[in-house]
Amino acid sequence: MIDEAAAALGAAGRVVVFTCAGISAESGVPTFRDDLTGLWARYDPEQLATPEAFDTDPDLVWGWYEWRRARVRQASPNAGHVAVAAIEARVPGSVVVTQNVDDLHERAGSTAPIHLHGSLFAPRCAASAHPAELPESAAASDGGRIEPPRCTECDALVRPGVVWFGEPLPEAALSAAVDACGDCDVLLTVGTSGVVYPAAALPLIAARAGATVIQINPDRTPLDDVCTFNLRGTAAQLLPALVRSAF
Ligand code: BV8
């Protein structure tokens, strides 16, 4: 099956690579399905990643994002991220769309991945959305609660530059992603559980537009029936093999 999928990828003029938490798992960045560890073990990520949680306990939520930022800083892109950058190099005009808030695609050489859910490296004022400076060092360990910095303009709290549950996605990013998916020959979906919307609808948009949809995931997901090829395995194993066979 990987050779058939590779043939479709090799023949494609317009490719969308849609990546999610699974592609960063082999870099040591926990997915949302993985249980949180240490101090965070007793929290549900979907509870912490909400405006309500930040209103209730900003130090807890800021501490959690600083802990995640420290983990990403310590991590390195894996062969999956590198293969995505290789696809971009081989297929001009290909688009990388990610749900991830880490910067591993950029560190692997991807030019301008579309971050649907924001970034750990773009804090902003919680009141005016004015961009804010990142504190010097991210919390080194399970630092727990950390008081968020204050906005230099209006002294309001600074919040992480991510999209929380219940918040709308950045319009420009979402419409660029929807347009690219509605007009591609091949969409590669890598390491998503396919449950978080509206992002999870993107492979469906591509399939309905007649694209070949290739899924890479060690497990079954709700996207299986939408996909032309379901490749069971990990991103760092299968993406390089797919690229080698396609180009
Ligand atoms: C909104 C940033 C409206 C923050 C994130 C329709 C139906 C049902 C619910 C909804 C719906 N529409 C909206 C909702 C509500 C909600 C939602 O989808 N809830 C879900 C949980 C049911 N959506 C929202 O709230 C969205 N906003 O709808 O706003 C609105 C509109 C106008 C005005 C006001 C409001 C916002 C959603 C974005 C939330 N922010 N992240 C942060 O990171 O802290 S989501 C976050 O979780 C990630 O970004 C990612 O998107 C998601 C995790 O999903 P995955 O990436 O798929 O990862 P997961 O851990 O789930 O799975 C990992 C997969 O990888 C597994 O399948 C595993 O098998 C695989 N894997 C593991 N290892 C590997 C691997 N694969 C390959 N290789 C490996 N090595």
Short mmCIF file of C-alpha atoms and ligand atoms in Angstrom, two decimals:
data_model
loop_
_atom_site.label_atom_id
_atom_site.label_comp_id
_atom_site.label_asym_id
_atom_site.label_seq_id
_atom_site.Cartn_x
_atom_site.Cartn_y
_atom_site.Cartn_z
CA MET A 1 0.00 0.00 0.00
CA ILE A 2 2.83 2.40 0.76
CA ASP A 3 4.05 2.15 -2.85
CA GLU A 4 0.60 2.93 -4.22
CA ALA A 5 0.33 5.90 -1.85
CA ALA A 6 3.84 6.98 -2.84
CA ALA A 7 2.91 6.81 -6.52
CA ALA A 8 0.00 9.18 -5.90
CA LEU A 9 2.25 11.54 -3.92
CA GLY A 10 4.98 11.43 -6.58
CA ALA A 11 2.47 12.30 -9.32
CA ALA A 12 0.80 15.12 -7.37
CA GLY A 13 1.11 18.77 -8.39
CA ARG A 14 -0.65 20.20 -5.33
CA VAL A 15 -0.07 18.59 -1.93
CA VAL A 16 -1.39 19.45 1.54
CA VAL A 17 0.41 17.93 4.52
CA PHE A 18 -1.90 18.08 7.58
CA THR A 19 -0.04 17.31 10.79
CA CYS A 20 -1.15 16.93 14.40
CA ALA A 21 0.17 15.84 17.78
CA GLY A 22 1.28 12.40 16.56
CA ILE A 23 4.06 13.80 14.35
CA SER A 24 5.79 15.34 17.39
CA ALA A 25 5.34 12.30 19.65
CA GLU A 26 8.65 10.73 18.58
CA SER A 27 10.38 14.02 19.48
CA GLY A 28 9.19 13.55 23.07
CA VAL A 29 6.33 16.07 22.88
CA PRO A 30 3.29 14.38 24.51
CA THR A 31 0.11 14.14 22.42
CA PHE A 32 -3.24 15.26 23.85
CA ARG A 33 -4.21 11.60 24.21
CA ASP A 34 -1.10 10.83 26.28
CA ASP A 35 -1.69 11.20 30.02
CA LEU A 36 0.00 14.26 31.43
CA THR A 37 2.94 13.54 33.75
CA GLY A 38 4.27 14.83 37.06
CA LEU A 39 2.41 17.73 38.63
CA TRP A 40 0.10 17.85 35.60
CA ALA A 41 -0.99 14.22 35.84
CA ARG A 42 -4.19 15.17 37.63
CA TYR A 43 -5.30 17.63 34.93
CA ASP A 44 -7.23 17.06 31.71
CA PRO A 45 -5.54 19.02 28.87
CA GLU A 46 -8.92 19.90 27.39
CA GLN A 47 -9.81 21.51 30.75
CA LEU A 48 -6.56 23.47 31.02
CA ALA A 49 -6.70 24.69 27.40
CA THR A 50 -9.76 26.92 27.95
CA PRO A 51 -10.36 30.65 28.58
CA GLU A 52 -12.34 29.66 31.67
CA ALA A 53 -9.32 27.88 33.19
CA PHE A 54 -7.14 30.95 32.56
CA ASP A 55 -9.73 33.26 34.12
CA THR A 56 -10.03 30.97 37.16
CA ASP A 57 -6.33 30.20 37.71
CA PRO A 58 -3.98 32.09 35.32
CA ASP A 59 -0.82 31.00 37.21
CA LEU A 60 -1.72 27.32 36.78
CA VAL A 61 -2.44 27.66 33.05
CA TRP A 62 0.62 29.87 32.39
CA GLY A 63 2.76 27.37 34.34
CA TRP A 64 1.46 24.53 32.17
CA TYR A 65 2.30 26.35 28.93
CA GLU A 66 5.76 27.29 30.22
CA TRP A 67 6.32 23.61 31.07
CA ARG A 68 5.24 22.62 27.53
CA ARG A 69 7.45 25.36 26.04
CA ALA A 70 10.43 23.99 28.01
CA ARG A 71 9.66 20.46 26.70
CA VAL A 72 9.54 21.69 23.10
CA ARG A 73 12.76 23.67 23.58
CA GLN A 74 14.48 20.48 24.73
CA ALA A 75 13.01 18.49 21.81
CA SER A 76 14.35 18.18 18.24
CA PRO A 77 12.49 17.66 14.97
CA ASN A 78 12.30 13.95 14.00
CA ALA A 79 12.54 12.17 10.64
CA GLY A 80 8.82 12.84 10.13
CA HIS A 81 9.24 16.63 10.31
CA VAL A 82 12.30 16.40 8.04
CA ALA A 83 10.33 14.36 5.48
CA VAL A 84 7.58 17.00 5.44
CA ALA A 85 10.16 19.68 4.61
CA ALA A 86 11.46 17.37 1.85
CA ILE A 87 7.97 17.12 0.33
CA GLU A 88 7.74 20.93 0.33
CA ALA A 89 11.09 21.08 -1.47
CA ARG A 90 10.04 18.47 -4.06
CA VAL A 91 6.50 19.76 -4.70
CA PRO A 92 6.54 23.55 -5.11
CA GLY A 93 3.33 25.10 -3.84
CA SER A 94 2.66 22.34 -1.33
CA VAL A 95 1.07 23.57 1.91
CA VAL A 96 1.74 22.41 5.47
CA VAL A 97 -1.22 22.82 7.84
CA THR A 98 -0.69 21.91 11.50
CA GLN A 99 -2.74 21.71 14.68
CA ASN A 100 0.51 21.70 16.66
CA VAL A 101 1.64 24.70 18.70
CA ASP A 102 5.31 23.62 18.71
CA ASP A 103 7.95 24.96 16.28
CA LEU A 104 9.38 21.63 15.14
CA HIS A 105 8.26 22.06 11.52
CA GLU A 106 10.06 25.37 11.27
CA ARG A 107 13.18 23.89 12.91
CA ALA A 108 13.07 21.05 10.36
CA GLY A 109 13.13 23.57 7.50
CA SER A 110 9.45 24.02 6.65
CA THR A 111 8.98 27.54 5.30
CA ALA A 112 5.54 28.73 6.47
CA PRO A 113 3.42 26.05 8.08
CA ILE A 114 -0.14 27.25 8.78
CA HIS A 115 -0.66 27.00 12.56
CA LEU A 116 -4.42 26.52 12.97
CA HIS A 117 -4.24 26.49 16.77
CA GLY A 118 -1.56 29.10 17.34
CA SER A 119 1.94 28.79 18.80
CA LEU A 120 3.70 28.40 22.17
CA PHE A 121 6.08 31.15 21.05
CA ALA A 122 3.63 34.00 20.36
CA PRO A 123 2.21 35.24 23.70
CA ARG A 124 -0.12 38.24 23.61
CA CYS A 125 -2.00 40.61 25.87
CA ALA A 126 -5.20 38.94 27.09
CA ALA A 127 -7.05 42.28 26.77
CA SER A 128 -5.74 43.90 23.58
CA ALA A 129 -4.10 40.92 21.83
CA HIS A 130 -1.02 43.15 21.57
CA PRO A 131 2.02 40.86 20.97
CA ALA A 132 4.04 40.34 24.16
CA GLU A 133 7.65 39.35 24.87
CA LEU A 134 8.37 35.75 25.85
CA PRO A 135 9.95 35.50 29.29
CA GLU A 136 13.68 34.68 29.15
CA SER A 137 13.75 31.10 30.21
CA ALA A 138 10.84 28.71 30.04
CA ALA A 139 10.21 26.84 33.30
CA ALA A 140 12.91 24.17 33.44
CA SER A 141 10.87 21.48 35.21
CA ASP A 142 7.39 20.64 36.52
CA GLY A 143 7.40 24.21 37.83
CA GLY A 144 3.69 24.25 38.53
CA ARG A 145 2.14 27.64 38.93
CA ILE A 146 3.89 30.61 37.38
CA GLU A 147 2.48 34.13 37.39
CA PRO A 148 1.94 35.32 33.79
CA PRO A 149 3.82 38.48 32.75
CA ARG A 150 1.95 41.76 32.37
CA CYS A 151 1.28 43.65 29.12
CA THR A 152 3.74 46.56 28.75
CA GLU A 153 0.95 48.66 27.13
CA CYS A 154 -2.02 48.16 29.44
CA ASP A 155 -0.73 46.02 32.34
CA ALA A 156 -3.33 43.30 31.64
CA LEU A 157 -2.24 39.64 31.92
CA VAL A 158 -0.31 38.12 29.03
CA ARG A 159 -1.79 34.83 27.74
CA PRO A 160 -0.35 32.02 25.55
CA GLY A 161 -0.80 32.69 21.79
CA VAL A 162 -2.81 29.52 21.26
CA VAL A 163 -6.46 28.82 20.34
CA TRP A 164 -8.29 27.49 23.38
CA PHE A 165 -11.34 25.20 23.26
CA GLY A 166 -14.40 27.37 22.67
CA GLU A 167 -12.37 30.02 20.86
CA PRO A 168 -12.53 30.59 17.09
CA LEU A 169 -9.53 29.70 14.93
CA PRO A 170 -7.60 32.56 13.28
CA GLU A 171 -9.73 33.37 10.24
CA ALA A 172 -6.87 33.82 7.75
CA ALA A 173 -5.25 30.53 8.75
CA LEU A 174 -8.51 28.57 8.60
CA SER A 175 -9.61 29.93 5.24
CA ALA A 176 -6.14 29.38 3.74
CA ALA A 177 -6.25 25.77 4.98
CA VAL A 178 -9.80 25.19 3.67
CA ASP A 179 -8.86 26.66 0.27
CA ALA A 180 -5.72 24.51 0.00
CA CYS A 181 -7.63 21.33 0.97
CA GLY A 182 -10.40 22.07 -1.54
CA ASP A 183 -7.82 22.35 -4.33
CA CYS A 184 -5.20 19.62 -3.80
CA ASP A 185 -4.37 16.32 -5.57
CA VAL A 186 -3.07 14.65 -2.41
CA LEU A 187 -3.68 15.34 1.28
CA LEU A 188 -1.44 13.62 3.82
CA THR A 189 -2.94 13.50 7.33
CA VAL A 190 -0.39 12.56 9.99
CA GLY A 191 -0.95 11.71 13.65
CA THR A 192 -4.40 13.02 14.41
CA SER A 193 -7.22 11.39 16.38
CA GLY A 194 -9.62 13.33 14.14
CA VAL A 195 -11.87 14.57 16.96
CA VAL A 196 -11.08 18.27 17.28
CA TYR A 197 -13.13 20.54 15.00
CA PRO A 198 -13.13 22.44 12.73
CA ALA A 199 -9.59 21.09 11.91
CA ALA A 200 -10.78 17.47 11.69
CA ALA A 201 -13.01 18.43 8.76
CA LEU A 202 -10.04 19.30 6.52
CA PRO A 203 -9.34 15.73 5.24
CA LEU A 204 -13.05 15.42 4.47
CA ILE A 205 -12.96 18.64 2.41
CA ALA A 206 -10.03 17.25 0.41
CA ALA A 207 -11.72 13.87 -0.13
CA ARG A 208 -14.92 15.55 -1.31
CA ALA A 209 -12.86 17.63 -3.76
CA GLY A 210 -11.55 14.36 -5.27
CA ALA A 211 -8.10 14.33 -3.67
CA THR A 212 -6.22 11.15 -2.70
CA VAL A 213 -6.14 11.17 1.12
CA ILE A 214 -3.28 9.30 2.80
CA GLN A 215 -3.43 8.75 6.59
CA ILE A 216 -0.42 7.87 8.75
CA ASN A 217 -1.35 6.70 12.25
CA PRO A 218 -0.50 3.58 14.27
CA ASP A 219 -4.18 3.36 15.26
CA ARG A 220 -7.58 3.51 13.60
CA THR A 221 -9.27 6.92 13.66
CA PRO A 222 -12.68 8.33 12.62
CA LEU A 223 -10.90 9.45 9.41
CA ASP A 224 -10.24 5.88 8.19
CA ASP A 225 -13.35 5.78 6.00
CA VAL A 226 -12.52 9.15 4.41
CA CYS A 227 -8.98 8.04 3.45
CA THR A 228 -7.83 6.34 0.24
CA PHE A 229 -4.83 4.82 2.05
CA ASN A 230 -4.54 4.13 5.79
CA LEU A 231 -0.86 3.49 6.54
CA ARG A 232 -0.50 1.95 10.01
CA GLY A 233 2.71 3.11 11.62
CA THR A 234 4.49 6.11 13.05
CA ALA A 235 5.31 9.41 11.38
CA ALA A 236 9.10 9.07 11.77
CA GLN A 237 9.01 5.58 10.25
CA LEU A 238 6.51 5.95 7.41
CA LEU A 239 6.98 9.54 6.17
CA PRO A 240 10.66 9.06 5.15
CA ALA A 241 9.76 5.73 3.49
CA LEU A 242 6.90 7.39 1.61
CA VAL A 243 9.16 10.23 0.42
CA ARG A 244 11.92 7.81 -0.64
CA SER A 245 9.43 5.79 -2.67
CA ALA A 246 7.59 8.81 -4.12
CA PHE A 247 10.50 10.89 -5.38
C1 BV8 B 1 -14.44 26.36 18.19
C2 BV8 B 1 -4.24 24.60 21.11
C3 BV8 B 1 -16.22 27.86 17.95
C4 BV8 B 1 -4.13 24.73 22.58
C5 BV8 B 1 -6.07 23.06 20.61
C6 BV8 B 1 -18.04 19.84 16.32
C7 BV8 B 1 -18.23 18.63 16.91
C8 BV8 B 1 -17.81 18.44 18.23
C9 BV8 B 1 -17.16 19.44 18.97
C10 BV8 B 1 -16.97 20.63 18.37
C11 BV8 B 1 -17.41 20.83 17.07
N1 BV8 B 1 -17.07 22.09 16.73
C12 BV8 B 1 -16.45 22.70 17.80
C13 BV8 B 1 -16.38 21.81 18.80
C14 BV8 B 1 -15.78 22.08 20.08
C15 BV8 B 1 -14.25 21.87 20.09
C16 BV8 B 1 -13.91 20.44 19.79
O1 BV8 B 1 -13.59 20.06 18.68
N2 BV8 B 1 -13.96 19.63 20.86
C17 BV8 B 1 -13.58 18.21 20.72
C18 BV8 B 1 -12.65 17.84 21.86
C19 BV8 B 1 -14.79 17.35 20.75
N3 BV8 B 1 -13.58 22.75 19.13
C20 BV8 B 1 -13.25 24.00 19.57
O2 BV8 B 1 -13.50 24.42 20.69
C21 BV8 B 1 -12.56 24.89 18.56
N4 BV8 B 1 -13.17 26.20 18.57
O3 BV8 B 1 -15.12 25.45 17.78
O4 BV8 B 1 -14.86 27.66 18.31
C22 BV8 B 1 -16.41 29.30 17.90
C23 BV8 B 1 -16.61 29.86 16.67
C24 BV8 B 1 -16.87 31.23 16.62
C25 BV8 B 1 -16.88 31.99 17.80
C26 BV8 B 1 -16.64 31.37 19.04
C27 BV8 B 1 -16.37 30.01 19.09
C28 BV8 B 1 -11.07 25.12 18.97
C29 BV8 B 1 -10.31 23.83 18.92
C30 BV8 B 1 -8.81 24.10 19.16
C31 BV8 B 1 -8.41 23.87 20.60
N5 BV8 B 1 -6.96 24.03 20.76
N6 BV8 B 1 -4.73 23.29 20.74
C32 BV8 B 1 -3.09 23.80 23.18
O5 BV8 B 1 -2.41 23.09 22.42
O6 BV8 B 1 -2.97 23.85 24.41
S1 BV8 B 1 -6.62 21.48 20.18
C33 BV8 B 1 -5.29 20.43 20.58
O7 BV8 B 1 -5.87 19.17 20.74
C34 BV8 B 1 -4.26 20.24 19.50
O8 BV8 B 1 -3.95 21.43 18.83
C35 BV8 B 1 -4.96 19.26 18.58
O9 BV8 B 1 -5.78 19.93 17.73
C36 BV8 B 1 -5.85 18.50 19.52
C37 BV8 B 1 -5.30 17.14 19.73
O10 BV8 B 1 -5.70 16.42 18.63
P1 BV8 B 1 -4.59 15.62 17.76
O11 BV8 B 1 -3.55 16.55 17.30
O12 BV8 B 1 -5.36 14.83 16.81
O13 BV8 B 1 -3.84 14.71 18.83
P2 BV8 B 1 -4.40 13.59 19.79
O14 BV8 B 1 -3.51 13.64 20.96
O15 BV8 B 1 -5.86 13.72 19.95
O16 BV8 B 1 -4.14 12.24 18.98
C38 BV8 B 1 -2.84 11.88 18.62
C39 BV8 B 1 -2.96 10.91 17.47
O17 BV8 B 1 -1.65 10.61 16.99
C40 BV8 B 1 -3.61 9.57 17.86
O18 BV8 B 1 -4.53 9.18 16.86
C41 BV8 B 1 -2.42 8.60 17.91
O19 BV8 B 1 -2.79 7.31 17.51
C42 BV8 B 1 -1.48 9.23 16.89
N7 BV8 B 1 -0.05 8.97 17.13
C43 BV8 B 1 0.58 8.79 18.33
N8 BV8 B 1 1.92 8.65 18.12
C44 BV8 B 1 2.13 8.75 16.78
C45 BV8 B 1 0.87 8.97 16.14
N9 BV8 B 1 0.74 9.13 14.81
C46 BV8 B 1 1.89 9.06 14.06
N10 BV8 B 1 3.13 8.86 14.60
C47 BV8 B 1 3.29 8.70 15.94
N11 BV8 B 1 4.50 8.49 16.45
#
